[in-house]
Short mmCIF file of C-alpha atoms in Angstrom, two decimals:
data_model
loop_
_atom_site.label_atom_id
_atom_site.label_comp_id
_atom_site.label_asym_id
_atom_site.label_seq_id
_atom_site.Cartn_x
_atom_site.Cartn_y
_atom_site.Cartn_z
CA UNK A 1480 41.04 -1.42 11.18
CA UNK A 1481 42.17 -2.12 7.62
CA UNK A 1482 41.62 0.73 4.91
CA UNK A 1483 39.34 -0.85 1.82
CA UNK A 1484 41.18 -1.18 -1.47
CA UNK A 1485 39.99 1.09 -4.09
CA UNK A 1486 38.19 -2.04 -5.83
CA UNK A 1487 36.61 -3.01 -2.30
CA UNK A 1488 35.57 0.30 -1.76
CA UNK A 1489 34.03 0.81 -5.14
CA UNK A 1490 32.43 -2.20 -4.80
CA UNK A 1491 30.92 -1.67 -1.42
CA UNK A 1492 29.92 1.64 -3.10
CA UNK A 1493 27.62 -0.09 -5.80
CA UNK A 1494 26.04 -2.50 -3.12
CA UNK A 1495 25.43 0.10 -0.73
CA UNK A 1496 24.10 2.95 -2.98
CA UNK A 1497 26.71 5.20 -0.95
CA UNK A 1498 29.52 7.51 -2.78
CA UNK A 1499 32.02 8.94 -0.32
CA UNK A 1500 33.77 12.56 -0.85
CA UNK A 1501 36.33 12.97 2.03
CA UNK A 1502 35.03 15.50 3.92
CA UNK A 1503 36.72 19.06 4.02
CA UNK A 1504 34.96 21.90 5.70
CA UNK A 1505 37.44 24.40 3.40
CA UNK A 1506 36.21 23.44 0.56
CA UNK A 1507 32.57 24.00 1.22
CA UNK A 1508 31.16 27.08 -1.04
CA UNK A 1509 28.63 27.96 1.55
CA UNK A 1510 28.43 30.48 3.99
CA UNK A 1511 27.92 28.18 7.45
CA UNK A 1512 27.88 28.98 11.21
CA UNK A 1513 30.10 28.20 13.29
CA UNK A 1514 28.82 26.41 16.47
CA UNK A 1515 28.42 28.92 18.80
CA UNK A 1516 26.11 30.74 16.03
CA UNK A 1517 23.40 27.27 16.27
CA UNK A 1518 20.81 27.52 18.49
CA UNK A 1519 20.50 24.10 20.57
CA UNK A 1520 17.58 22.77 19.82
CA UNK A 1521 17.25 19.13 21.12
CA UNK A 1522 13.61 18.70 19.75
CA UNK A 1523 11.91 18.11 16.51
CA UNK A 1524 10.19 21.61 16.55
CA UNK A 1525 10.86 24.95 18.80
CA UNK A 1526 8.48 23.75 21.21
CA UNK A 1527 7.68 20.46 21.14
CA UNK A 1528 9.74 17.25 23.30
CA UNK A 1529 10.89 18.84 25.89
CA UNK A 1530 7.54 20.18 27.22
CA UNK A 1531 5.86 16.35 26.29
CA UNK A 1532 6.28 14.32 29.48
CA UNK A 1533 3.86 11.41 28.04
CA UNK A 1534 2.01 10.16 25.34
CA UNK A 1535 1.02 13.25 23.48
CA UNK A 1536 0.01 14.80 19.81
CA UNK A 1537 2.48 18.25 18.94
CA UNK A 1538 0.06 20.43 16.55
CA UNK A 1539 2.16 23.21 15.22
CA UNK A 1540 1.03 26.64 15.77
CA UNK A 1541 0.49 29.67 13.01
CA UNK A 1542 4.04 30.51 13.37
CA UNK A 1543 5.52 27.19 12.87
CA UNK A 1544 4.06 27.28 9.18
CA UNK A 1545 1.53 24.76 9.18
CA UNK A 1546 0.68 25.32 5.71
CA UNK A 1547 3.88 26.07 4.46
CA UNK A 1548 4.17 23.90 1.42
CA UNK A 1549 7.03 22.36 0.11
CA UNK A 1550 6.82 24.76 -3.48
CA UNK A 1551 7.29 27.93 -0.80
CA UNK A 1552 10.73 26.21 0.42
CA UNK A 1553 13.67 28.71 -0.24
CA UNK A 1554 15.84 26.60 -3.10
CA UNK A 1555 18.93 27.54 -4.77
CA UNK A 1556 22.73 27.35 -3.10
CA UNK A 1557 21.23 27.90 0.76
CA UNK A 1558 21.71 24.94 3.34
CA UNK A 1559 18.52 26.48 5.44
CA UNK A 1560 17.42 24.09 7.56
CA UNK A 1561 13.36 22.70 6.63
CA UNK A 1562 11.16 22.18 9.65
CA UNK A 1563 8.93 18.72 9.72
CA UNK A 1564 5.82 21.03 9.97
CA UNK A 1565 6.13 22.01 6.32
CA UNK A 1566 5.23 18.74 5.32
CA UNK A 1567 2.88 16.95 8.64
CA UNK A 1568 0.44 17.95 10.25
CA UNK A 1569 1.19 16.85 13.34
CA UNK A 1570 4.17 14.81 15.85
CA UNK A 1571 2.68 12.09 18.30
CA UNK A 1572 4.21 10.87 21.43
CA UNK A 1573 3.68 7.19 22.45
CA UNK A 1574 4.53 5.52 25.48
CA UNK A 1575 5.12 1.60 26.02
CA UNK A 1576 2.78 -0.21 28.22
CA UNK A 1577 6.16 -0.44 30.50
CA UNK A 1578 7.39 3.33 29.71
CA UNK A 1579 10.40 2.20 28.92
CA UNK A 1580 9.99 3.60 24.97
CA UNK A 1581 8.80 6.98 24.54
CA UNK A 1582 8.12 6.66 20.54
CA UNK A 1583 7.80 9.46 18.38
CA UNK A 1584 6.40 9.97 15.15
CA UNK A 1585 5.29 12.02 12.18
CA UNK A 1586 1.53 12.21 11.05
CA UNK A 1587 -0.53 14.02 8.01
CA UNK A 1588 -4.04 12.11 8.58
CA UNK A 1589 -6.41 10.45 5.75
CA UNK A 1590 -9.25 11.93 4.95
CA UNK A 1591 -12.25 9.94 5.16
CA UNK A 1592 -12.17 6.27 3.38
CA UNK A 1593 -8.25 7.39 2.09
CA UNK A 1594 -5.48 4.94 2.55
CA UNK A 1595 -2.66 5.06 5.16
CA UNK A 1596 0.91 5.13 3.83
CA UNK A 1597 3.37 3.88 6.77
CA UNK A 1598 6.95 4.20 6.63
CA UNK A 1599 9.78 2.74 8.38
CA UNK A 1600 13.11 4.06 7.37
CA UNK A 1601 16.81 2.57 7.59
CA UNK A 1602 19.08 2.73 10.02
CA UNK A 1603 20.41 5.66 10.84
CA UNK A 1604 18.01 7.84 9.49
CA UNK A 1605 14.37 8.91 10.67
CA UNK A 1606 11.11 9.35 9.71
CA UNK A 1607 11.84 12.67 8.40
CA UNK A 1608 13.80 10.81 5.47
CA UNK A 1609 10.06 10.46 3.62
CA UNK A 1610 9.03 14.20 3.99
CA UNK A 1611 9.58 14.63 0.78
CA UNK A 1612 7.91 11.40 -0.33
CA UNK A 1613 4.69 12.27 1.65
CA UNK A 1614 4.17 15.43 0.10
CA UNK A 1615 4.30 13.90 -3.28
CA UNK A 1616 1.83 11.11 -2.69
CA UNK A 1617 -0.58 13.62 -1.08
CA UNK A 1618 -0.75 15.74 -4.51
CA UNK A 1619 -1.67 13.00 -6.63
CA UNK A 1620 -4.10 11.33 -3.87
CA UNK A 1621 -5.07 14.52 -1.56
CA UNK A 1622 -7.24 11.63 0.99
CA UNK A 1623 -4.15 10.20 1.40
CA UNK A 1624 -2.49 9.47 5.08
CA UNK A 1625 1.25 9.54 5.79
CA UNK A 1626 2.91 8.22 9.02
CA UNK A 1627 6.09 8.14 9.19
CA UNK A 1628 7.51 6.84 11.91
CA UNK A 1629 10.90 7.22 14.19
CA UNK A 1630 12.01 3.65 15.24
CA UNK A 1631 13.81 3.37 18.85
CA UNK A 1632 17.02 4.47 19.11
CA UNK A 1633 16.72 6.78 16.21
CA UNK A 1634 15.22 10.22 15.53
CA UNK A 1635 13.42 11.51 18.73
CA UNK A 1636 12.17 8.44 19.98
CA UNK A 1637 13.83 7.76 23.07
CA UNK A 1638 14.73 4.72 25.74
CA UNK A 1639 15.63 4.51 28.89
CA UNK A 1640 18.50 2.71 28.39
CA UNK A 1641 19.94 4.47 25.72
CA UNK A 1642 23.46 2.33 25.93
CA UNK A 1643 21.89 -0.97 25.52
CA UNK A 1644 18.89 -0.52 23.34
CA UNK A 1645 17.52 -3.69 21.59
CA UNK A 1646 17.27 -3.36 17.30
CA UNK A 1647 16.42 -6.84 16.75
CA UNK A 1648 13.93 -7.47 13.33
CA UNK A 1649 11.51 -9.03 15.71
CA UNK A 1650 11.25 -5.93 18.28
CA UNK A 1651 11.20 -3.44 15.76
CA UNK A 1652 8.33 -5.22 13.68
CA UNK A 1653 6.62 -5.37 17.35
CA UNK A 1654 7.36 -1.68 17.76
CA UNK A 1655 5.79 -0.54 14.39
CA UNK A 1656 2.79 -3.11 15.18
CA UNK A 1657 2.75 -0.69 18.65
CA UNK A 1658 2.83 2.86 16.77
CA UNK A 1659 0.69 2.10 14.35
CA UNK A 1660 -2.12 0.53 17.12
CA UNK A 1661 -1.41 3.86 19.15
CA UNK A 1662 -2.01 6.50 16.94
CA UNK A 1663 -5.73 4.85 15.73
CA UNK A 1664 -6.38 5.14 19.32
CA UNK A 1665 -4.66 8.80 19.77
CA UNK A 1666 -6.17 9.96 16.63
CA UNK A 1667 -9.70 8.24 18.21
CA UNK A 1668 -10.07 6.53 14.65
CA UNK A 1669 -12.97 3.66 14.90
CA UNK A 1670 -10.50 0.92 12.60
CA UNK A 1671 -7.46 1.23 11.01
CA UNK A 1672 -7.75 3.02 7.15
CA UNK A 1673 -6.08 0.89 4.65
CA UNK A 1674 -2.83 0.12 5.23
CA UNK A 1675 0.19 0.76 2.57
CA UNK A 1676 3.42 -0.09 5.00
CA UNK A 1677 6.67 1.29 2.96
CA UNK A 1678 10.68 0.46 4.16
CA UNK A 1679 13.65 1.53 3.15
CA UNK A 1680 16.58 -0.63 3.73
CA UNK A 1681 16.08 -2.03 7.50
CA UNK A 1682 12.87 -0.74 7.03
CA UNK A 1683 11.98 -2.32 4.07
CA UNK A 1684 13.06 -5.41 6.37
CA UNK A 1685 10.79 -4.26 9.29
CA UNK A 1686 7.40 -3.72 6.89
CA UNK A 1687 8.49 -7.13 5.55
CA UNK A 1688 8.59 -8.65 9.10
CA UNK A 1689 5.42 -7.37 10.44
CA UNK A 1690 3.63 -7.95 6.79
CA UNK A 1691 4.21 -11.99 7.30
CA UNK A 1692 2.90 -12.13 10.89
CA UNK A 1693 -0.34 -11.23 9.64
CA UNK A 1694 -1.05 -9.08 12.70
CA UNK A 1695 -2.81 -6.26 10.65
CA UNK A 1696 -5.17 -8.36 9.59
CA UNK A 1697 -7.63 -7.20 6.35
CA UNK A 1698 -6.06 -3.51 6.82
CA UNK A 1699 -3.09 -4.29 5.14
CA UNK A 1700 -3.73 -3.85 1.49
CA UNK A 1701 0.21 -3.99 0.86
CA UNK A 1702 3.97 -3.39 1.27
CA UNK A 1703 6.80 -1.71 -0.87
CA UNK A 1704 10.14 -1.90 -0.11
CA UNK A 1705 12.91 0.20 -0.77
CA UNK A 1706 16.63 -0.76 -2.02
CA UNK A 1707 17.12 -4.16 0.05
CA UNK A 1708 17.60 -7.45 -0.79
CA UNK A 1709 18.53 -10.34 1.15
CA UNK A 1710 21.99 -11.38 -0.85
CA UNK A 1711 23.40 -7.75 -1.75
CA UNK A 1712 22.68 -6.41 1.32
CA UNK A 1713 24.04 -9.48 3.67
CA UNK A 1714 27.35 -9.22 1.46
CA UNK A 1715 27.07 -5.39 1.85
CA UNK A 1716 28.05 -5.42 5.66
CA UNK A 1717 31.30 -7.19 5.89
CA UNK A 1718 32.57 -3.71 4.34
CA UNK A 1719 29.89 -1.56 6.58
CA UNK A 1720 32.81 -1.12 9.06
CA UNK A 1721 35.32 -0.07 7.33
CA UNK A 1722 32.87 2.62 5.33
CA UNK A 1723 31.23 3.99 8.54
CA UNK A 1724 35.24 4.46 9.55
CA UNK A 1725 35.51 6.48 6.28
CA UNK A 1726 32.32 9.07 7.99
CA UNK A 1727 33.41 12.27 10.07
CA UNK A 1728 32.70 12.15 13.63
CA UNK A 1729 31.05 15.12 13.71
CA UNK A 1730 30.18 18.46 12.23
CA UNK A 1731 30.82 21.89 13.08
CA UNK A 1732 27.15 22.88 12.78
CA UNK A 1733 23.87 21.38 11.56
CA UNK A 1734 24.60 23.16 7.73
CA UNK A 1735 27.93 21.91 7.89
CA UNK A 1736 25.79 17.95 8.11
CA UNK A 1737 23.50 19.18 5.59
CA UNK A 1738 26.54 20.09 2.72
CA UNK A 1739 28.49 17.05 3.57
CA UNK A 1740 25.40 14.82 2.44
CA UNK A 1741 24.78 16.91 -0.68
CA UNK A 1742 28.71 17.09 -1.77
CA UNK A 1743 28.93 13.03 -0.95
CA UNK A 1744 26.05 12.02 -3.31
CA UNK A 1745 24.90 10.13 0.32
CA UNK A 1746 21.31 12.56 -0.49
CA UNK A 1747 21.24 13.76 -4.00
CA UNK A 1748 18.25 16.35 -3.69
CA UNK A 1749 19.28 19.05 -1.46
CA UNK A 1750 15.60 20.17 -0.50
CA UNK A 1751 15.27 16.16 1.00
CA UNK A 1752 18.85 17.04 2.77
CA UNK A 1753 17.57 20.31 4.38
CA UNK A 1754 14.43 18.63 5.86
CA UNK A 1755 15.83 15.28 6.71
CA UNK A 1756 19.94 15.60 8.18
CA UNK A 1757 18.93 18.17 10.97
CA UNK A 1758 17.08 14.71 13.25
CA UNK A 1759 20.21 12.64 12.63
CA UNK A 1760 22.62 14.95 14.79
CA UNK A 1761 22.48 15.79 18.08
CA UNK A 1762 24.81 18.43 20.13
CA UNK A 1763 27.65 16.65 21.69
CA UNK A 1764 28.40 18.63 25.28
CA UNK A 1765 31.40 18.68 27.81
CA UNK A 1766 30.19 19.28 31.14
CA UNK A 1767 27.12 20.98 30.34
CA UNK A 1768 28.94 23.12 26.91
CA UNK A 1769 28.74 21.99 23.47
CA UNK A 1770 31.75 20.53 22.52
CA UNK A 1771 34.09 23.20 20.82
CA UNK A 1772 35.58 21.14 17.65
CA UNK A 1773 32.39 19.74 15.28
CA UNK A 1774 30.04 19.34 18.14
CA UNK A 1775 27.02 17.94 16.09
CA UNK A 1776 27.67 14.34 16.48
CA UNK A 1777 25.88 11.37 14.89
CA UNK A 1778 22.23 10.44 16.92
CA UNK A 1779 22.91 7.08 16.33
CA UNK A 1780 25.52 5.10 16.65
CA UNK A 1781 25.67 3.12 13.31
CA UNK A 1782 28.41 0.60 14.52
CA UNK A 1783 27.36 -0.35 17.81
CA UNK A 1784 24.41 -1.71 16.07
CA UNK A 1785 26.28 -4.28 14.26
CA UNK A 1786 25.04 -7.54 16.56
CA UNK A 1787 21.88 -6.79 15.06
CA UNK A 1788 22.65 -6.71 11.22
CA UNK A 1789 22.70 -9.60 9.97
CA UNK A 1790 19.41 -10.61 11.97
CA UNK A 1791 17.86 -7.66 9.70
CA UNK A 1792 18.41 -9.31 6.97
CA UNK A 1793 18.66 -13.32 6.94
CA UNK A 1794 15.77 -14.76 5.34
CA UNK A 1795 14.10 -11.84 3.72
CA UNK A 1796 13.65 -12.36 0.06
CA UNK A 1797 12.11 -15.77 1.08
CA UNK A 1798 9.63 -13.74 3.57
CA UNK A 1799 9.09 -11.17 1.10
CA UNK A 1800 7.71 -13.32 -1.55
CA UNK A 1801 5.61 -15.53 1.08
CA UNK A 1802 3.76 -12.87 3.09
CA UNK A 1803 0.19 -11.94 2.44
CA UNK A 1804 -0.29 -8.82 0.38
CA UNK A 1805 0.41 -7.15 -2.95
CA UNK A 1806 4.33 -6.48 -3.25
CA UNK A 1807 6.30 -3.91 -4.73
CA UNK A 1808 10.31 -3.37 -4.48
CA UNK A 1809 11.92 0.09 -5.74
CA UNK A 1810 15.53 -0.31 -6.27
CA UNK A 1811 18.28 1.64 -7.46
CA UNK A 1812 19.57 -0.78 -9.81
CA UNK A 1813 18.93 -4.40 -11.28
CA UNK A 1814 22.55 -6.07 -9.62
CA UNK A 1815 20.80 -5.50 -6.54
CA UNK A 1816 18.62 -8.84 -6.93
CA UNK A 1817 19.38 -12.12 -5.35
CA UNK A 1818 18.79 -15.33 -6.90
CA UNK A 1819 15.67 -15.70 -5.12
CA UNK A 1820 14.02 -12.42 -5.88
CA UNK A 1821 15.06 -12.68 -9.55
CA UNK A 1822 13.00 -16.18 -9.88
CA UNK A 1823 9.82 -14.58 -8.23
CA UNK A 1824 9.94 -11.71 -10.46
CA UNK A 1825 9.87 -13.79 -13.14
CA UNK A 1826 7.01 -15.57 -11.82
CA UNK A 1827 4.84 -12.34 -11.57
CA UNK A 1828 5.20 -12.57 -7.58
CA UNK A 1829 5.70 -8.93 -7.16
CA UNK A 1830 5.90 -5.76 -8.68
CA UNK A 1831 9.57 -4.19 -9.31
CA UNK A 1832 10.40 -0.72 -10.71
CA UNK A 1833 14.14 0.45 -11.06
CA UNK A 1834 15.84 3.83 -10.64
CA UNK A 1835 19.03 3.54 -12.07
CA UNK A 1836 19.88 7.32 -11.66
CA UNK A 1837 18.99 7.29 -7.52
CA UNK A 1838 21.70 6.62 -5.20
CA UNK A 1839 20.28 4.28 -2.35
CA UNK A 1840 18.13 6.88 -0.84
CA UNK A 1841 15.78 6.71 -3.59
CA UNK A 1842 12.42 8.44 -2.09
CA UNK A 1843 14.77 11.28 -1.46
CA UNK A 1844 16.59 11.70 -4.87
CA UNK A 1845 13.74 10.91 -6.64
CA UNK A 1846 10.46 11.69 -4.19
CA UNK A 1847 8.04 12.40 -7.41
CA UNK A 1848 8.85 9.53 -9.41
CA UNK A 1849 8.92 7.31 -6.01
CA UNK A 1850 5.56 8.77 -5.05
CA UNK A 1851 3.98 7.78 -8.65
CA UNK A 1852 5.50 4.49 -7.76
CA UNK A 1853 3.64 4.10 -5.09
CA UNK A 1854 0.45 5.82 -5.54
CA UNK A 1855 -0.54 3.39 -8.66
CA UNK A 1856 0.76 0.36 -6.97
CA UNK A 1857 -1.96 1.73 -3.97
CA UNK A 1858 -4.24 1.58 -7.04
CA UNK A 1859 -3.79 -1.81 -8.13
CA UNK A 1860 -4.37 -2.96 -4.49
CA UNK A 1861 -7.25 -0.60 -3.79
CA UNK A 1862 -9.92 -3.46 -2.55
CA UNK A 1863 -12.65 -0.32 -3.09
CA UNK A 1864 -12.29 -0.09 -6.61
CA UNK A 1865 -12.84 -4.17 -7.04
CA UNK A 1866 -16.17 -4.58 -9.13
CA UNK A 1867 -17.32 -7.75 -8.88
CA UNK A 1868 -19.90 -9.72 -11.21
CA UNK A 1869 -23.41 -9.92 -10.62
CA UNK A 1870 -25.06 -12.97 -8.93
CA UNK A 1871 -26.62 -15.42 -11.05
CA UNK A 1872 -29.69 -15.15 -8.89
CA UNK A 1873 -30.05 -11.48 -9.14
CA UNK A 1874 -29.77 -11.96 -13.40
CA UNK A 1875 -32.84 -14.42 -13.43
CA UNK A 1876 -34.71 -11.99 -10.95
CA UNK A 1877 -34.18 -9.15 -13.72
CA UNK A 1878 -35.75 -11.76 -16.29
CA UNK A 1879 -31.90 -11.99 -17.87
CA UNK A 1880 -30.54 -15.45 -19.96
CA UNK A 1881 -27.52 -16.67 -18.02
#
């Protein structure tokens, strides 16, 4: 495959959000184990997947740190890896009516009348990718719900046919439909709460999807999406390729990951690297023994996905700006906008909010600022807070002109 130029590769850079370091394990200034010093653990929590053989909810235990919050995190110059139970409650398991999906998901629940917040991330991350996020929206609006979920094929949702798994827009937006059905019956709620669905990148096209089939019905309140547009992002993947051909293979251990997002700019706050990296490796083994050169290999693989890319994408801004719902888009910077999307801002179709100093990861640079984002645009939807004029008929009964 053909290098990039340097102005090809800056310019895929500015589309893409993504700033590439080559990767050196010498140069790192941490302290990281080897390998053989990383305990292989395949799961999103000491003792959760492997022991779930079908739809299931993981509640962590004293010892997993419950109520650890994210203020108690160790910060500084340490590449400690964060567990998910710092920030949810709770992991659910979800089978498909044909068992070919085992889904998998992260859950803090609302309390009483308090909205949901669901999130779809991008490819080739997980659901872990809005700990951060969730934690931020749940101090400002402690009712709050946060699911966050793991779409197939990434994270620790799993397939059967892991060599041939379908990432079309229209499965996906079926699959999130699925999750988010499954864990109001898991959780044994009566209706759905009010729905906020949130995606970054392919998620942001997912929410999007879903949003315009109308399938939620008068529990969606609203949708936000994160760092996509139609045009950029269609333009963006003729140089995907050649980028993901830029990425190491693999990493010597899970801290090793962890530093090579920080030092790259790909995750700009190391606290959101610490919790979210760990789910998007996976030990690579040779007959039964981890691979002995950088055996922590990718989850997913990014460029066997390409069929699917630019189905993600075609026709968004147009759906975005059509389906039901109050709208919000977070981006990183203003060139991001098509044609299209620049119009309907101008026409007061959505809401739009820019954060020129994230890279394209925003809820993870920025979490606070993203979750203040979010929480007033919740606000301005909230159908709750609506108070509506009195009734003619009720004025005259109180003996009032009209």
């Amino acid at each position: 495959m053909l290098a990039m130029s340097d102005l090809q590769r800056a310019w895929a850079k500015s589309k893409l959000g993504i700033a590439h370091v080559v990767f050196d394990e010498a140069e790192e200034d941490y302290t990281i184990p080897e390998a053989a010093d990383v305990v292989d653990d395949d799961s999103s929590s000491a003792s959760s997947a492997s022991s779930v053989s079908s739809t299931g909810t993981i509640v962590p235990t004293a010892t997993q740190r419950l109520f650890a919050r994210p203020n108690g995190v160790s910060r500084g110059r340490t590449l400690e890896q964060i567990p998910w139970t710092t920030y949810f409650e709770r992991e659910l398991y979800m089978d498909s009516a044909d068992q070919s999906v085992k889904y998998h998901a992260y859950l803090s629940s609302p309390v009483e009348k308090g909205p949901l917040f669901v999130m779809h991330h991008g490819a080739g991350s997980s659901g872990l990718t809005f700990a951060l996020l969730g934690s931020e929206i749940r101090k400002r609006m402690p009712n709050a719900g946060i699911l966050a979920v793991d779409c197939r094929g990434h994270g620790y949702t799993t397939t059967k046919n892991e060599g041939n798994v379908d990432l079309s827009l229209q499965t996906l937006s079926s699959d999130l439909l699925f999750m988010i059905e499954a864990v109001q019956k898991q959780m044994s709620w009566a209706c759905l709460p009010p729905l906020v669905l949130v995606g970054h990148s392919l998620g942001g096209a997912v929410v999007t999807d879903l949003a315009s089939t109308e399938r939620l019905g008068s529990s969606l309140l609203a949708y936000a999406v994160l760092d996509v547009v139609e045009g950029s992002a269609i333009d963006a993947l003729q140089s995907m390729q050649s980028y993901l051909s830029t990425r190491p293979n693999g990493f010597a251990s899970v801290e090793s990951g962890i530093d090579w997002h920080i030092r790259t700019r790909t995750v700009r706050n190391s606290t959101s690297a610490r919790t979210s990296v760990p789910a998007l490796l996976l030990l690579h083994r040779d007959d039964g023994m981890p691979s002995p050169e950088r055996p922590w290999r990718w989850r997913t693989d990014l460029a066997a996905t390409q069929p699917f890319w630019e189905g993600w994408f075609a026709g968004l801004s147009k759906k975005f700006l059509a389906a039901p719902g109050g709208k919000l888009l977070l981006l990183a910077g203003t060139d991001r906008l098509d044609t299209e999307l620049t119009i309907g801002q101008m026409q007061g179709k959505y809401n739009l909010q820019v954060f020129p100093e994230a890279g394209h990861f925003i809820h993870e640079d920025l979490p606070e600022q993203t979750a203040i984002s979010l929480v007033d645009f919740y606000k301005r939807n909230d159908r709750s807070q609506l108070v509506l004029p009195p009734k003619v008929s009720d004025l005259l009964k109180q003996g009032k002109k009209v």
